[in-house]
Amino acid sequence: MTLGLMDMIGLAASLVFALPLANYAVIRLIAGEFALGAGLLVVAAAMVVLPQYFLDPARILRRLFSGLLPRQLRGDDDAVDSDGDSVEK
C-alpha cells in the first residue's frame, strides 16, 4: 500500500493520539490491570488501523460507483480475458 502526502499526515495525526494511549495501556498491564490494559491497547491499535484500511473515502466511493455502473463499464479484470475479449458469465 503506497501512502500519499495526505495519508502520511493522517497517519501521523492518528499516532499522536494512539501512542500515549498505548503507553498508558502498557503501564496498566505492568501494574496488573490486565483487562484495562488490553482494552486500551485494542483501542489504540484501532485508532491507527481503522482509518488506514477500512475508512478510506476513496475506496468507499470507488466501490459505490462500481456497484452502480453496468458490468461492461466497470473495468473489472474478471470481465475481460487475457486476449482483451469480453467474457460473458
Coordinates of N, CA and C in Angstrom, one line a residue:
M1 N 0.9 -1.2 0.0 CA 0.0 0.0 0.0 C 0.9 1.2 0.0
T2 N 0.7 2.1 -1.0 CA 1.5 3.3 -1.1 C 0.7 4.4 -0.4
L3 N 1.4 5.2 0.4 CA 0.8 6.3 1.1 C 1.2 7.6 0.4
G4 N 0.2 8.5 0.2 CA 0.4 9.8 -0.3 C 0.7 10.8 0.8
L5 N 0.9 12.0 0.5 CA 1.2 13.0 1.5 C 0.1 13.2 2.5
M6 N -1.2 13.2 2.0 CA -2.3 13.4 3.0 C -2.5 12.1 3.8
D7 N -2.2 10.9 3.3 CA -2.3 9.7 4.0 C -1.2 9.7 5.1
M8 N 0.0 10.2 4.8 CA 1.0 10.2 5.8 C 0.7 11.2 7.0
I9 N 0.1 12.4 6.6 CA -0.3 13.3 7.6 C -1.4 12.7 8.5
G10 N -2.4 12.0 7.9 CA -3.4 11.4 8.6 C -2.9 10.3 9.6
L11 N -1.9 9.5 9.1 CA -1.3 8.5 9.9 C -0.6 9.1 11.1
A12 N 0.2 10.2 10.9 CA 0.9 10.9 11.9 C -0.1 11.5 13.0
A13 N -1.2 12.0 12.5 CA -2.2 12.5 13.4 C -2.8 11.4 14.3
S14 N -3.1 10.3 13.7 CA -3.6 9.1 14.4 C -2.6 8.7 15.5
L15 N -1.3 8.6 15.1 CA -0.3 8.2 16.0 C 0.0 9.2 17.2
V16 N -0.3 10.4 16.9 CA -0.1 11.4 18.0 C -1.1 11.1 19.2
F17 N -2.3 10.6 18.9 CA -3.2 10.3 19.9 C -3.1 8.8 20.4
A18 N -2.7 7.9 19.5 CA -2.7 6.5 19.8 C -1.4 6.1 20.6
L19 N -0.3 6.7 20.4 CA 0.9 6.3 21.1 C 0.8 6.6 22.6
P20 N 0.4 7.8 23.1 CA 0.2 8.0 24.5 C -0.8 7.0 25.2
L21 N -1.8 6.7 24.4 CA -2.8 5.7 24.9 C -2.2 4.3 25.0
A22 N -1.4 4.0 24.1 CA -0.7 2.7 24.1 C 0.3 2.6 25.2
N23 N 1.0 3.7 25.5 CA 1.9 3.8 26.6 C 1.2 3.6 27.9
Y24 N 0.1 4.3 28.1 CA -0.7 4.1 29.3 C -1.2 2.7 29.5
A25 N -1.6 2.1 28.3 CA -2.1 0.7 28.4 C -1.0 -0.2 28.8
V26 N 0.2 0.0 28.4 CA 1.4 -0.9 28.8 C 1.6 -0.7 30.3
I27 N 1.6 0.5 30.7 CA 1.8 0.8 32.2 C 0.7 0.1 33.0
R28 N -0.5 0.1 32.5 CA -1.6 -0.6 33.3 C -1.4 -2.1 33.2
L29 N -0.9 -2.6 32.1 CA -0.6 -4.1 32.0 C 0.5 -4.5 33.0
I30 N 1.5 -3.7 33.1 CA 2.6 -3.9 34.0 C 2.1 -3.8 35.5
A31 N 1.2 -2.9 35.7 CA 0.6 -2.7 37.1 C -0.3 -3.9 37.5
G32 N -0.7 -4.7 36.5 CA -1.5 -5.8 36.9 C -3.0 -5.7 36.5
E33 N -3.4 -4.6 35.9 CA -4.7 -4.4 35.4 C -4.8 -4.9 34.0
F34 N -5.0 -6.2 33.8 CA -5.0 -6.8 32.5 C -6.1 -6.4 31.6
A35 N -7.3 -6.3 32.2 CA -8.5 -6.0 31.3 C -8.4 -4.6 30.8
L36 N -8.1 -3.7 31.7 CA -8.0 -2.3 31.3 C -6.8 -2.1 30.3
G37 N -5.7 -2.7 30.6 CA -4.5 -2.5 29.7 C -4.8 -3.1 28.3
A38 N -5.3 -4.3 28.3 CA -5.6 -5.0 27.0 C -6.7 -4.2 26.2
G39 N -7.7 -3.7 26.9 CA -8.7 -3.0 26.2 C -8.2 -1.7 25.6
L40 N -7.3 -1.0 26.3 CA -6.8 0.2 25.8 C -5.8 0.0 24.7
L41 N -5.1 -1.1 24.7 CA -4.2 -1.5 23.6 C -5.0 -1.7 22.3
V42 N -6.2 -2.4 22.5 CA -7.1 -2.6 21.3 C -7.6 -1.3 20.8
V43 N -8.0 -0.4 21.7 CA -8.4 0.9 21.2 C -7.3 1.7 20.5
A44 N -6.1 1.6 21.0 CA -5.0 2.3 20.4 C -4.7 1.8 19.0
A45 N -4.7 0.4 18.9 CA -4.5 -0.2 17.6 C -5.6 0.2 16.6
A46 N -6.8 0.2 17.1 CA -8.0 0.5 16.2 C -7.9 2.0 15.7
M47 N -7.3 2.9 16.6 CA -7.2 4.2 16.1 C -6.3 4.4 14.9
V48 N -5.3 3.5 14.8 CA -4.4 3.6 13.7 C -4.9 2.7 12.5
V49 N -5.4 1.6 12.8 CA -5.7 0.6 11.7 C -7.0 1.0 11.0
L50 N -8.1 1.4 11.7 CA -9.4 1.6 11.1 C -9.3 2.7 10.0
P51 N -8.7 3.9 10.3 CA -8.7 4.9 9.2 C -7.9 4.5 8.0
Q52 N -6.9 3.7 8.2 CA -6.0 3.3 7.1 C -6.6 2.3 6.2
Y53 N -7.3 1.3 6.7 CA -7.7 0.2 6.0 C -9.2 0.1 5.7
F54 N -10.0 0.6 6.6 CA -11.5 0.4 6.4 C -12.2 1.7 6.1
L55 N -11.7 2.8 6.5 CA -12.4 4.1 6.4 C -11.8 5.0 5.3
D56 N -11.2 4.4 4.3 CA -10.6 5.1 3.2 C -11.7 5.7 2.3
P57 N -11.9 7.0 2.3 CA -13.0 7.5 1.5 C -12.9 7.2 0.0
A58 N -11.7 7.2 -0.5 CA -11.6 6.9 -2.0 C -12.0 5.5 -2.3
R59 N -11.7 4.5 -1.4 CA -12.0 3.1 -1.6 C -13.6 3.0 -1.5
I60 N -14.2 3.7 -0.6 CA -15.6 3.6 -0.4 C -16.3 4.1 -1.6
L61 N -15.9 5.3 -2.1 CA -16.5 5.8 -3.3 C -16.3 5.0 -4.5
R62 N -15.1 4.4 -4.7 CA -14.8 3.5 -5.8 C -15.8 2.3 -5.8
R63 N -16.0 1.7 -4.7 CA -16.9 0.6 -4.6 C -18.3 1.0 -4.8
L64 N -18.7 2.1 -4.3 CA -20.1 2.6 -4.5 C -20.3 2.8 -6.0
F65 N -19.4 3.5 -6.7 CA -19.7 3.8 -8.1 C -19.5 2.6 -9.0
S66 N -18.6 1.7 -8.6 CA -18.5 0.5 -9.4 C -19.8 -0.4 -9.3
G67 N -20.4 -0.3 -8.1 CA -21.7 -1.1 -8.0 C -22.8 -0.5 -8.7
L68 N -22.8 0.8 -9.0 CA -23.8 1.4 -9.7 C -23.7 1.3 -11.3
L69 N -22.5 1.1 -11.7 CA -22.2 1.0 -13.2 C -22.6 -0.4 -13.7
P70 N -23.0 -0.5 -15.0 CA -23.2 -1.8 -15.6 C -21.9 -2.5 -15.7
R71 N -22.0 -3.8 -15.8 CA -20.8 -4.7 -15.8 C -19.8 -4.3 -16.9
Q72 N -20.3 -3.9 -18.1 CA -19.4 -3.6 -19.2 C -18.6 -2.3 -18.9
L73 N -19.1 -1.4 -18.1 CA -18.4 -0.2 -17.8 C -17.5 -0.2 -16.6
R74 N -17.6 -1.2 -15.8 CA -16.9 -1.3 -14.5 C -15.4 -1.3 -14.7
G75 N -14.8 -2.0 -15.7 CA -13.4 -2.1 -15.8 C -12.8 -3.2 -15.0
D76 N -13.6 -4.2 -14.5 CA -13.1 -5.3 -13.7 C -12.3 -6.2 -14.6
D77 N -11.2 -6.8 -14.0 CA -10.4 -7.7 -14.7 C -11.1 -9.0 -15.0
D78 N -12.0 -9.4 -14.2 CA -12.7 -10.7 -14.4 C -13.7 -10.7 -15.5
A79 N -14.0 -9.5 -16.0 CA -15.0 -9.4 -17.1 C -14.3 -9.5 -18.4
V80 N -12.9 -9.4 -18.4 CA -12.2 -9.4 -19.7 C -11.1 -10.5 -19.5
D81 N -11.0 -11.4 -20.6 CA -10.0 -12.4 -20.5 C -8.6 -11.9 -21.0
S82 N -7.6 -12.8 -21.1 CA -6.3 -12.3 -21.4 C -6.1 -11.7 -22.8
D83 N -7.0 -12.1 -23.8 CA -7.0 -11.5 -25.1 C -7.6 -10.2 -25.2
G84 N -8.3 -9.7 -24.2 CA -9.0 -8.5 -24.2 C -10.4 -8.6 -24.7
D85 N -10.9 -9.8 -24.9 CA -12.2 -10.1 -25.4 C -13.1 -10.1 -24.1
S86 N -14.3 -9.6 -24.3 CA -15.3 -9.7 -23.2 C -15.8 -11.1 -23.0
V87 N -15.9 -11.5 -21.7 CA -16.3 -12.8 -21.3 C -17.7 -12.7 -20.7
E88 N -18.6 -13.4 -21.2 CA -20.0 -13.5 -20.7 C -20.0 -14.5 -19.6
K89 N -20.7 -14.1 -18.5 CA -20.8 -15.1 -17.4 C -22.2 -15.6 -17.3

